[in-house]
Amino acid sequence: TACNTYTWAVNNQTYTSSGSYTSTTGCHTEILNLVINVCSNNITLGVKAYLQGMYTGNGLMAASLYDLGESQDATATDSIEINLWSAATTATATAPNYSVKALLHTNGMASVTFPGSALGGSYYVAVRHRNSLETWSAAPITMASTGNSVDFSASATAAFGDGVNAPTVNMGGGVFALYSGDVNQDGTIDSQDMTIAENDASSFLFGYNASDCNGDGSSDSGDMTLIENNAGLFLFYARPY
């Protein structure tokens, strides 16, 4: 469900009408069941975030979705979920107030649109990715009609931390990234994630899989090394409640 328009990360096509749409690449077919609501005063939020495993240096990531044939956009790194949690109710809420999926580009940029009802609200911004540690903004932001943005890449202090580990990993050159390796998305990087990666590697799994932490399509020793290194840091997601 989206307001006014929806850009499908699979084929980078923008739709303005409700319906069922398909995208086929080889023998792989994705189906989008889309409901477009007419919304006024939509609010745009720009998010900048890098993924540790897919970061290649110089402010760029691998175009994993494009390389695997999952998107026709040559700058498509992966799909992420961006959630808004009201600062007033975060401690008692069981789900975000708003949740939108977005295409994350190789330059770390993603743009999402929220309905006008979010205007004026104070929200923490949380980013989720298929094998990254969920990461929240260090402080809530007040959603304005224009100019809303969160940059997780410029400093470790941009993300909410637990006071034990740095909330994001320093990639060098003044770039910080979300930790990779939370394959089962349970909020920590540990032996369970390693087990999944090992099993997938032994099956020579290739394609768009959660255990492929570096985005090269192959679940192998490269992913396991990344998971093992991060597991040694005893990482957990940090939330402000």
PDB file of C-alpha atoms in Angstrom:
ATOM      1  CA  THR A   1       0.000   0.000   0.000  1.00  0.00           C
ATOM      2  CA  ALA A   2       1.358   3.419  -0.939  1.00  0.00           C
ATOM      3  CA  CYS A   3       0.327   7.033  -1.274  1.00  0.00           C
ATOM      4  CA  ASN A   4      -0.176   8.339  -4.827  1.00  0.00           C
ATOM      5  CA  THR A   5       2.813   6.533  -6.352  1.00  0.00           C
ATOM      6  CA  TYR A   6       4.987   3.518  -5.684  1.00  0.00           C
ATOM      7  CA  THR A   7       8.419   2.693  -7.099  1.00  0.00           C
ATOM      8  CA  TRP A   8       9.009  -1.059  -7.148  1.00  0.00           C
ATOM      9  CA  ALA A   9      12.631  -1.857  -6.251  1.00  0.00           C
ATOM     10  CA  VAL A  10      12.501  -5.057  -8.304  1.00  0.00           C
ATOM     11  CA  ASN A  11      12.236  -3.280 -11.672  1.00  0.00           C
ATOM     12  CA  ASN A  12      12.543   0.380 -10.650  1.00  0.00           C
ATOM     13  CA  GLN A  13       9.169   1.125 -12.261  1.00  0.00           C
ATOM     14  CA  THR A  14       6.877   3.755 -10.750  1.00  0.00           C
ATOM     15  CA  TYR A  15       3.152   2.938 -10.556  1.00  0.00           C
ATOM     16  CA  THR A  16       0.305   5.358  -9.975  1.00  0.00           C
ATOM     17  CA  SER A  17      -2.623   2.920 -10.117  1.00  0.00           C
ATOM     18  CA  SER A  18      -3.677  -0.006  -7.974  1.00  0.00           C
ATOM     19  CA  GLY A  19      -3.331  -3.449  -9.502  1.00  0.00           C
ATOM     20  CA  SER A  20      -1.327  -6.636  -9.761  1.00  0.00           C
ATOM     21  CA  TYR A  21       2.008  -6.308 -11.539  1.00  0.00           C
ATOM     22  CA  THR A  22       4.669  -8.855 -12.459  1.00  0.00           C
ATOM     23  CA  SER A  23       8.367  -8.676 -13.242  1.00  0.00           C
ATOM     24  CA  THR A  24      10.121 -11.663 -14.773  1.00  0.00           C
ATOM     25  CA  THR A  25      13.862 -12.158 -15.059  1.00  0.00           C
ATOM     26  CA  GLY A  26      14.793 -15.517 -16.524  1.00  0.00           C
ATOM     27  CA  CYS A  27      12.826 -18.134 -14.618  1.00  0.00           C
ATOM     28  CA  HIS A  28      12.257 -15.850 -11.616  1.00  0.00           C
ATOM     29  CA  THR A  29       8.964 -13.937 -11.348  1.00  0.00           C
ATOM     30  CA  GLU A  30       8.035 -11.366  -8.716  1.00  0.00           C
ATOM     31  CA  ILE A  31       4.396 -10.325  -8.153  1.00  0.00           C
ATOM     32  CA  LEU A  32       3.380  -6.945  -6.748  1.00  0.00           C
ATOM     33  CA  ASN A  33      -0.149  -6.576  -5.376  1.00  0.00           C
ATOM     34  CA  LEU A  34      -0.437  -2.818  -5.094  1.00  0.00           C
ATOM     35  CA  VAL A  35      -3.007  -0.522  -3.519  1.00  0.00           C
ATOM     36  CA  ILE A  36      -2.546   3.170  -4.292  1.00  0.00           C
ATOM     37  CA  ASN A  37      -4.299   5.586  -1.948  1.00  0.00           C
ATOM     38  CA  VAL A  38      -4.843   9.204  -2.883  1.00  0.00           C
ATOM     39  CA  CYS A  39      -2.984  11.199  -0.244  1.00  0.00           C
ATOM     40  CA  SER A  40      -2.416  14.884   0.140  1.00  0.00           C
ATOM     41  CA  ASN A  41       0.572  16.669   1.619  1.00  0.00           C
ATOM     42  CA  ASN A  42       2.852  13.675   1.410  1.00  0.00           C
ATOM     43  CA  ILE A  43       6.119  13.973   3.324  1.00  0.00           C
ATOM     44  CA  THR A  44       9.434  12.858   1.861  1.00  0.00           C
ATOM     45  CA  LEU A  45      12.302  11.571   3.987  1.00  0.00           C
ATOM     46  CA  GLY A  46      15.817  11.111   2.672  1.00  0.00           C
ATOM     47  CA  VAL A  47      17.954   8.469   4.374  1.00  0.00           C
ATOM     48  CA  LYS A  48      21.652   7.837   3.833  1.00  0.00           C
ATOM     49  CA  ALA A  49      23.037   4.524   5.054  1.00  0.00           C
ATOM     50  CA  TYR A  50      25.737   2.111   3.972  1.00  0.00           C
ATOM     51  CA  LEU A  51      25.731  -1.663   4.471  1.00  0.00           C
ATOM     52  CA  GLN A  52      29.013  -2.976   5.868  1.00  0.00           C
ATOM     53  CA  GLY A  53      29.207  -6.145   3.786  1.00  0.00           C
ATOM     54  CA  MET A  54      28.360  -4.416   0.515  1.00  0.00           C
ATOM     55  CA  TYR A  55      30.555  -1.359   0.975  1.00  0.00           C
ATOM     56  CA  THR A  56      33.271  -1.223  -1.684  1.00  0.00           C
ATOM     57  CA  GLY A  57      34.955   2.055  -0.706  1.00  0.00           C
ATOM     58  CA  ASN A  58      34.948   5.683  -1.832  1.00  0.00           C
ATOM     59  CA  GLY A  59      31.362   6.201  -0.721  1.00  0.00           C
ATOM     60  CA  LEU A  60      29.924   3.406  -2.846  1.00  0.00           C
ATOM     61  CA  MET A  61      28.385  -0.040  -2.403  1.00  0.00           C
ATOM     62  CA  ALA A  62      28.007  -2.978  -4.739  1.00  0.00           C
ATOM     63  CA  ALA A  63      24.960  -2.893  -7.027  1.00  0.00           C
ATOM     64  CA  SER A  64      23.836  -6.248  -5.675  1.00  0.00           C
ATOM     65  CA  LEU A  65      20.190  -6.144  -6.786  1.00  0.00           C
ATOM     66  CA  TYR A  66      21.216  -5.128 -10.278  1.00  0.00           C
ATOM     67  CA  ASP A  67      24.068  -7.640 -10.509  1.00  0.00           C
ATOM     68  CA  LEU A  68      21.760 -10.472  -9.442  1.00  0.00           C
ATOM     69  CA  GLY A  69      19.131  -9.495 -11.998  1.00  0.00           C
ATOM     70  CA  GLU A  70      16.637  -8.450  -9.316  1.00  0.00           C
ATOM     71  CA  SER A  71      16.443  -4.840 -10.509  1.00  0.00           C
ATOM     72  CA  GLN A  72      16.914  -2.987 -13.771  1.00  0.00           C
ATOM     73  CA  ASP A  73      18.422  -0.004 -11.930  1.00  0.00           C
ATOM     74  CA  ALA A  74      22.216  -0.116 -12.308  1.00  0.00           C
ATOM     75  CA  THR A  75      22.576   1.661  -8.944  1.00  0.00           C
ATOM     76  CA  ALA A  76      20.355  -0.746  -6.994  1.00  0.00           C
ATOM     77  CA  THR A  77      22.160  -2.122  -3.950  1.00  0.00           C
ATOM     78  CA  ASP A  78      19.284  -3.609  -1.966  1.00  0.00           C
ATOM     79  CA  SER A  79      15.846  -3.103  -0.520  1.00  0.00           C
ATOM     80  CA  ILE A  80      15.553  -1.665   2.977  1.00  0.00           C
ATOM     81  CA  GLU A  81      12.664  -0.947   5.337  1.00  0.00           C
ATOM     82  CA  ILE A  82      12.403   2.486   6.930  1.00  0.00           C
ATOM     83  CA  ASN A  83      10.229   2.767  10.023  1.00  0.00           C
ATOM     84  CA  LEU A  84       9.022   5.786  11.964  1.00  0.00           C
ATOM     85  CA  TRP A  85       8.471   5.287  15.696  1.00  0.00           C
ATOM     86  CA  SER A  86       6.730   8.053  17.621  1.00  0.00           C
ATOM     87  CA  ALA A  87       9.005   9.364  20.354  1.00  0.00           C
ATOM     88  CA  ALA A  88       5.957   9.822  22.588  1.00  0.00           C
ATOM     89  CA  THR A  89       4.905   6.165  22.484  1.00  0.00           C
ATOM     90  CA  THR A  90       8.105   4.262  21.682  1.00  0.00           C
ATOM     91  CA  ALA A  91       8.305   2.651  25.122  1.00  0.00           C
ATOM     92  CA  THR A  92       4.877   1.027  24.804  1.00  0.00           C
ATOM     93  CA  ALA A  93       4.501   0.573  21.048  1.00  0.00           C
ATOM     94  CA  THR A  94       4.665  -2.897  19.509  1.00  0.00           C
ATOM     95  CA  ALA A  95       4.946  -1.712  15.902  1.00  0.00           C
ATOM     96  CA  PRO A  96       6.158   1.407  14.106  1.00  0.00           C
ATOM     97  CA  ASN A  97       3.717   4.183  13.326  1.00  0.00           C
ATOM     98  CA  TYR A  98       4.782   4.172   9.679  1.00  0.00           C
ATOM     99  CA  SER A  99       6.729   1.622   7.669  1.00  0.00           C
ATOM    100  CA  VAL A 100       7.891   1.927   4.053  1.00  0.00           C
ATOM    101  CA  LYS A 101      10.225  -0.159   1.908  1.00  0.00           C
ATOM    102  CA  ALA A 102      12.703   1.660  -0.273  1.00  0.00           C
ATOM    103  CA  LEU A 103      15.450   1.061  -2.781  1.00  0.00           C
ATOM    104  CA  LEU A 104      18.916   1.731  -1.366  1.00  0.00           C
ATOM    105  CA  HIS A 105      21.283   2.969  -4.055  1.00  0.00           C
ATOM    106  CA  THR A 106      25.011   2.382  -4.397  1.00  0.00           C
ATOM    107  CA  ASN A 107      25.711   5.885  -3.051  1.00  0.00           C
ATOM    108  CA  GLY A 108      23.880   5.013   0.169  1.00  0.00           C
ATOM    109  CA  MET A 109      20.821   7.114  -0.610  1.00  0.00           C
ATOM    110  CA  ALA A 110      17.190   6.128  -0.254  1.00  0.00           C
ATOM    111  CA  SER A 111      14.056   8.257  -0.445  1.00  0.00           C
ATOM    112  CA  VAL A 112      10.667   7.388   1.024  1.00  0.00           C
ATOM    113  CA  THR A 113       7.288   9.066   1.177  1.00  0.00           C
ATOM    114  CA  PHE A 114       5.019   9.084   4.205  1.00  0.00           C
ATOM    115  CA  PRO A 115       1.420  10.303   4.403  1.00  0.00           C
ATOM    116  CA  GLY A 116       0.630  13.837   5.500  1.00  0.00           C
ATOM    117  CA  SER A 117      -0.597  12.558   8.849  1.00  0.00           C
ATOM    118  CA  ALA A 118       3.062  12.239   9.916  1.00  0.00           C
ATOM    119  CA  LEU A 119       3.562  16.016   9.580  1.00  0.00           C
ATOM    120  CA  GLY A 120       4.667  17.654  12.815  1.00  0.00           C
ATOM    121  CA  GLY A 121       5.244  14.366  14.614  1.00  0.00           C
ATOM    122  CA  SER A 122       8.478  13.539  16.417  1.00  0.00           C
ATOM    123  CA  TYR A 123       9.819  10.154  15.280  1.00  0.00           C
ATOM    124  CA  TYR A 124      12.833   7.935  15.630  1.00  0.00           C
ATOM    125  CA  VAL A 125      13.930   6.629  12.239  1.00  0.00           C
ATOM    126  CA  ALA A 126      14.809   2.928  12.185  1.00  0.00           C
ATOM    127  CA  VAL A 127      16.407   1.138   9.233  1.00  0.00           C
ATOM    128  CA  ARG A 128      16.043  -2.600   8.689  1.00  0.00           C
ATOM    129  CA  HIS A 129      17.764  -4.733   6.064  1.00  0.00           C
ATOM    130  CA  ARG A 130      17.677  -8.464   5.311  1.00  0.00           C
ATOM    131  CA  ASN A 131      21.009  -9.230   7.022  1.00  0.00           C
ATOM    132  CA  SER A 132      22.034  -6.017   8.793  1.00  0.00           C
ATOM    133  CA  LEU A 133      21.631  -5.075  12.430  1.00  0.00           C
ATOM    134  CA  GLU A 134      18.558  -2.908  12.887  1.00  0.00           C
ATOM    135  CA  THR A 135      19.737   0.673  13.420  1.00  0.00           C
ATOM    136  CA  TRP A 136      17.855   3.626  14.921  1.00  0.00           C
ATOM    137  CA  SER A 137      18.534   7.337  14.722  1.00  0.00           C
ATOM    138  CA  ALA A 138      20.255   8.754  17.799  1.00  0.00           C
ATOM    139  CA  ALA A 139      17.405  11.184  18.358  1.00  0.00           C
ATOM    140  CA  PRO A 140      13.898  11.683  17.008  1.00  0.00           C
ATOM    141  CA  ILE A 141      13.294  14.115  14.187  1.00  0.00           C
ATOM    142  CA  THR A 142      10.269  16.328  13.720  1.00  0.00           C
ATOM    143  CA  MET A 143       8.720  15.708  10.335  1.00  0.00           C
ATOM    144  CA  ALA A 144       8.451  18.946   8.376  1.00  0.00           C
ATOM    145  CA  SER A 145       6.770  19.557   5.039  1.00  0.00           C
ATOM    146  CA  THR A 146      10.191  19.559   3.322  1.00  0.00           C
ATOM    147  CA  GLY A 147      13.852  18.919   4.055  1.00  0.00           C
ATOM    148  CA  ASN A 148      13.543  15.767   6.166  1.00  0.00           C
ATOM    149  CA  SER A 149      16.715  13.692   6.226  1.00  0.00           C
ATOM    150  CA  VAL A 150      18.776  11.306   8.353  1.00  0.00           C
ATOM    151  CA  ASP A 151      22.416  10.477   7.613  1.00  0.00           C
ATOM    152  CA  PHE A 152      23.700   7.352   9.362  1.00  0.00           C
ATOM    153  CA  SER A 153      26.938   7.413   7.379  1.00  0.00           C
ATOM    154  CA  ALA A 154      28.662  10.578   8.570  1.00  0.00           C
ATOM    155  CA  SER A 155      29.249   9.718  12.230  1.00  0.00           C
ATOM    156  CA  ALA A 156      28.712   6.941  14.755  1.00  0.00           C
ATOM    157  CA  THR A 157      26.808   9.459  16.866  1.00  0.00           C
ATOM    158  CA  ALA A 158      24.074   9.624  14.219  1.00  0.00           C
ATOM    159  CA  ALA A 159      22.797   6.219  15.384  1.00  0.00           C
ATOM    160  CA  PHE A 160      21.370   5.237  18.755  1.00  0.00           C
ATOM    161  CA  GLY A 161      23.885   3.292  20.828  1.00  0.00           C
ATOM    162  CA  ASP A 162      23.768   1.062  23.895  1.00  0.00           C
ATOM    163  CA  GLY A 163      26.937   2.532  25.396  1.00  0.00           C
ATOM    164  CA  VAL A 164      28.822  -0.741  24.919  1.00  0.00           C
ATOM    165  CA  ASN A 165      29.539  -1.021  21.206  1.00  0.00           C
ATOM    166  CA  ALA A 166      29.648   1.651  18.547  1.00  0.00           C
ATOM    167  CA  PRO A 167      26.168   1.715  16.939  1.00  0.00           C
ATOM    168  CA  THR A 168      27.672   1.657  13.437  1.00  0.00           C
ATOM    169  CA  VAL A 169      30.967   0.344  12.076  1.00  0.00           C
ATOM    170  CA  ASN A 170      33.760   2.659  10.928  1.00  0.00           C
ATOM    171  CA  MET A 171      34.617   1.836   7.313  1.00  0.00           C
ATOM    172  CA  GLY A 172      37.405   4.436   7.112  1.00  0.00           C
ATOM    173  CA  GLY A 173      37.476   7.712   5.248  1.00  0.00           C
ATOM    174  CA  GLY A 174      34.820   9.191   7.507  1.00  0.00           C
ATOM    175  CA  VAL A 175      32.203   6.627   6.470  1.00  0.00           C
ATOM    176  CA  PHE A 176      30.124   4.590   8.916  1.00  0.00           C
ATOM    177  CA  ALA A 177      27.926   1.622   8.000  1.00  0.00           C
ATOM    178  CA  LEU A 178      25.264  -0.663   9.432  1.00  0.00           C
ATOM    179  CA  TYR A 179      26.710  -3.891  10.832  1.00  0.00           C
ATOM    180  CA  SER A 180      26.193  -6.900   8.561  1.00  0.00           C
ATOM    181  CA  GLY A 181      25.536 -10.457   9.702  1.00  0.00           C
ATOM    182  CA  ASP A 182      22.137 -10.556  11.436  1.00  0.00           C
ATOM    183  CA  VAL A 183      20.949 -13.203   9.010  1.00  0.00           C
ATOM    184  CA  ASN A 184      17.931 -14.359  11.032  1.00  0.00           C
ATOM    185  CA  GLN A 185      16.977 -10.801  12.060  1.00  0.00           C
ATOM    186  CA  ASP A 186      16.736 -11.537  15.771  1.00  0.00           C
ATOM    187  CA  GLY A 187      18.567  -8.361  16.753  1.00  0.00           C
ATOM    188  CA  THR A 188      22.010  -9.843  17.366  1.00  0.00           C
ATOM    189  CA  ILE A 189      24.875 -11.325  15.354  1.00  0.00           C
ATOM    190  CA  ASP A 190      25.849 -14.693  16.777  1.00  0.00           C
ATOM    191  CA  SER A 191      26.361 -18.416  16.193  1.00  0.00           C
ATOM    192  CA  GLN A 192      22.806 -18.866  14.923  1.00  0.00           C
ATOM    193  CA  ASP A 193      23.550 -16.560  12.016  1.00  0.00           C
ATOM    194  CA  MET A 194      26.807 -18.420  11.425  1.00  0.00           C
ATOM    195  CA  THR A 195      24.971 -21.750  11.319  1.00  0.00           C
ATOM    196  CA  ILE A 196      22.589 -20.494   8.640  1.00  0.00           C
ATOM    197  CA  ALA A 197      25.482 -19.195   6.558  1.00  0.00           C
ATOM    198  CA  GLU A 198      27.433 -22.439   6.953  1.00  0.00           C
ATOM    199  CA  ASN A 199      24.444 -24.532   5.897  1.00  0.00           C
ATOM    200  CA  ASP A 200      23.798 -22.324   2.877  1.00  0.00           C
ATOM    201  CA  ALA A 201      27.487 -22.377   1.940  1.00  0.00           C
ATOM    202  CA  SER A 202      27.593 -26.173   2.114  1.00  0.00           C
ATOM    203  CA  SER A 203      24.629 -26.231  -0.273  1.00  0.00           C
ATOM    204  CA  PHE A 204      26.465 -23.839  -2.636  1.00  0.00           C
ATOM    205  CA  LEU A 205      23.514 -21.480  -2.403  1.00  0.00           C
ATOM    206  CA  PHE A 206      23.578 -18.666  -4.949  1.00  0.00           C
ATOM    207  CA  GLY A 207      21.158 -15.808  -5.490  1.00  0.00           C
ATOM    208  CA  TYR A 208      19.275 -13.288  -3.415  1.00  0.00           C
ATOM    209  CA  ASN A 209      19.600 -14.849   0.035  1.00  0.00           C
ATOM    210  CA  ALA A 210      19.818 -13.487   3.573  1.00  0.00           C
ATOM    211  CA  SER A 211      23.082 -15.335   4.210  1.00  0.00           C
ATOM    212  CA  ASP A 212      24.788 -13.439   1.385  1.00  0.00           C
ATOM    213  CA  CYS A 213      26.091 -10.596   3.536  1.00  0.00           C
ATOM    214  CA  ASN A 214      28.487  -9.100   0.989  1.00  0.00           C
ATOM    215  CA  GLY A 215      25.972  -9.073  -1.848  1.00  0.00           C
ATOM    216  CA  ASP A 216      27.949 -11.114  -4.377  1.00  0.00           C
ATOM    217  CA  GLY A 217      25.173 -13.701  -4.679  1.00  0.00           C
ATOM    218  CA  SER A 218      27.192 -16.526  -3.148  1.00  0.00           C
ATOM    219  CA  SER A 219      26.784 -17.761   0.427  1.00  0.00           C
ATOM    220  CA  ASP A 220      30.364 -18.686   1.252  1.00  0.00           C
ATOM    221  CA  SER A 221      33.389 -18.172   3.485  1.00  0.00           C
ATOM    222  CA  GLY A 222      33.438 -14.442   2.818  1.00  0.00           C
ATOM    223  CA  ASP A 223      30.041 -14.083   4.463  1.00  0.00           C
ATOM    224  CA  MET A 224      30.982 -16.400   7.311  1.00  0.00           C
ATOM    225  CA  THR A 225      34.124 -14.405   8.080  1.00  0.00           C
ATOM    226  CA  LEU A 226      32.102 -11.209   8.282  1.00  0.00           C
ATOM    227  CA  ILE A 227      29.536 -12.831  10.575  1.00  0.00           C
ATOM    228  CA  GLU A 228      32.202 -14.398  12.781  1.00  0.00           C
ATOM    229  CA  ASN A 229      34.080 -11.122  13.214  1.00  0.00           C
ATOM    230  CA  ASN A 230      30.934  -9.251  14.196  1.00  0.00           C
ATOM    231  CA  ALA A 231      29.730 -12.054  16.459  1.00  0.00           C
ATOM    232  CA  GLY A 232      32.966 -11.635  18.404  1.00  0.00           C
ATOM    233  CA  LEU A 233      31.882  -8.084  19.258  1.00  0.00           C
ATOM    234  CA  PHE A 234      28.688  -9.360  20.984  1.00  0.00           C
ATOM    235  CA  LEU A 235      26.542  -6.943  19.021  1.00  0.00           C
ATOM    236  CA  PHE A 236      22.863  -6.301  19.756  1.00  0.00           C
ATOM    237  CA  TYR A 237      20.519  -3.772  18.232  1.00  0.00           C
ATOM    238  CA  ALA A 238      20.087  -0.653  20.343  1.00  0.00           C
ATOM    239  CA  ARG A 239      16.659   0.897  20.810  1.00  0.00           C
ATOM    240  CA  PRO A 240      15.739   3.948  22.920  1.00  0.00           C
ATOM    241  CA  TYR A 241      13.540   1.968  25.353  1.00  0.00           C
TER     242      TYR A 241
END
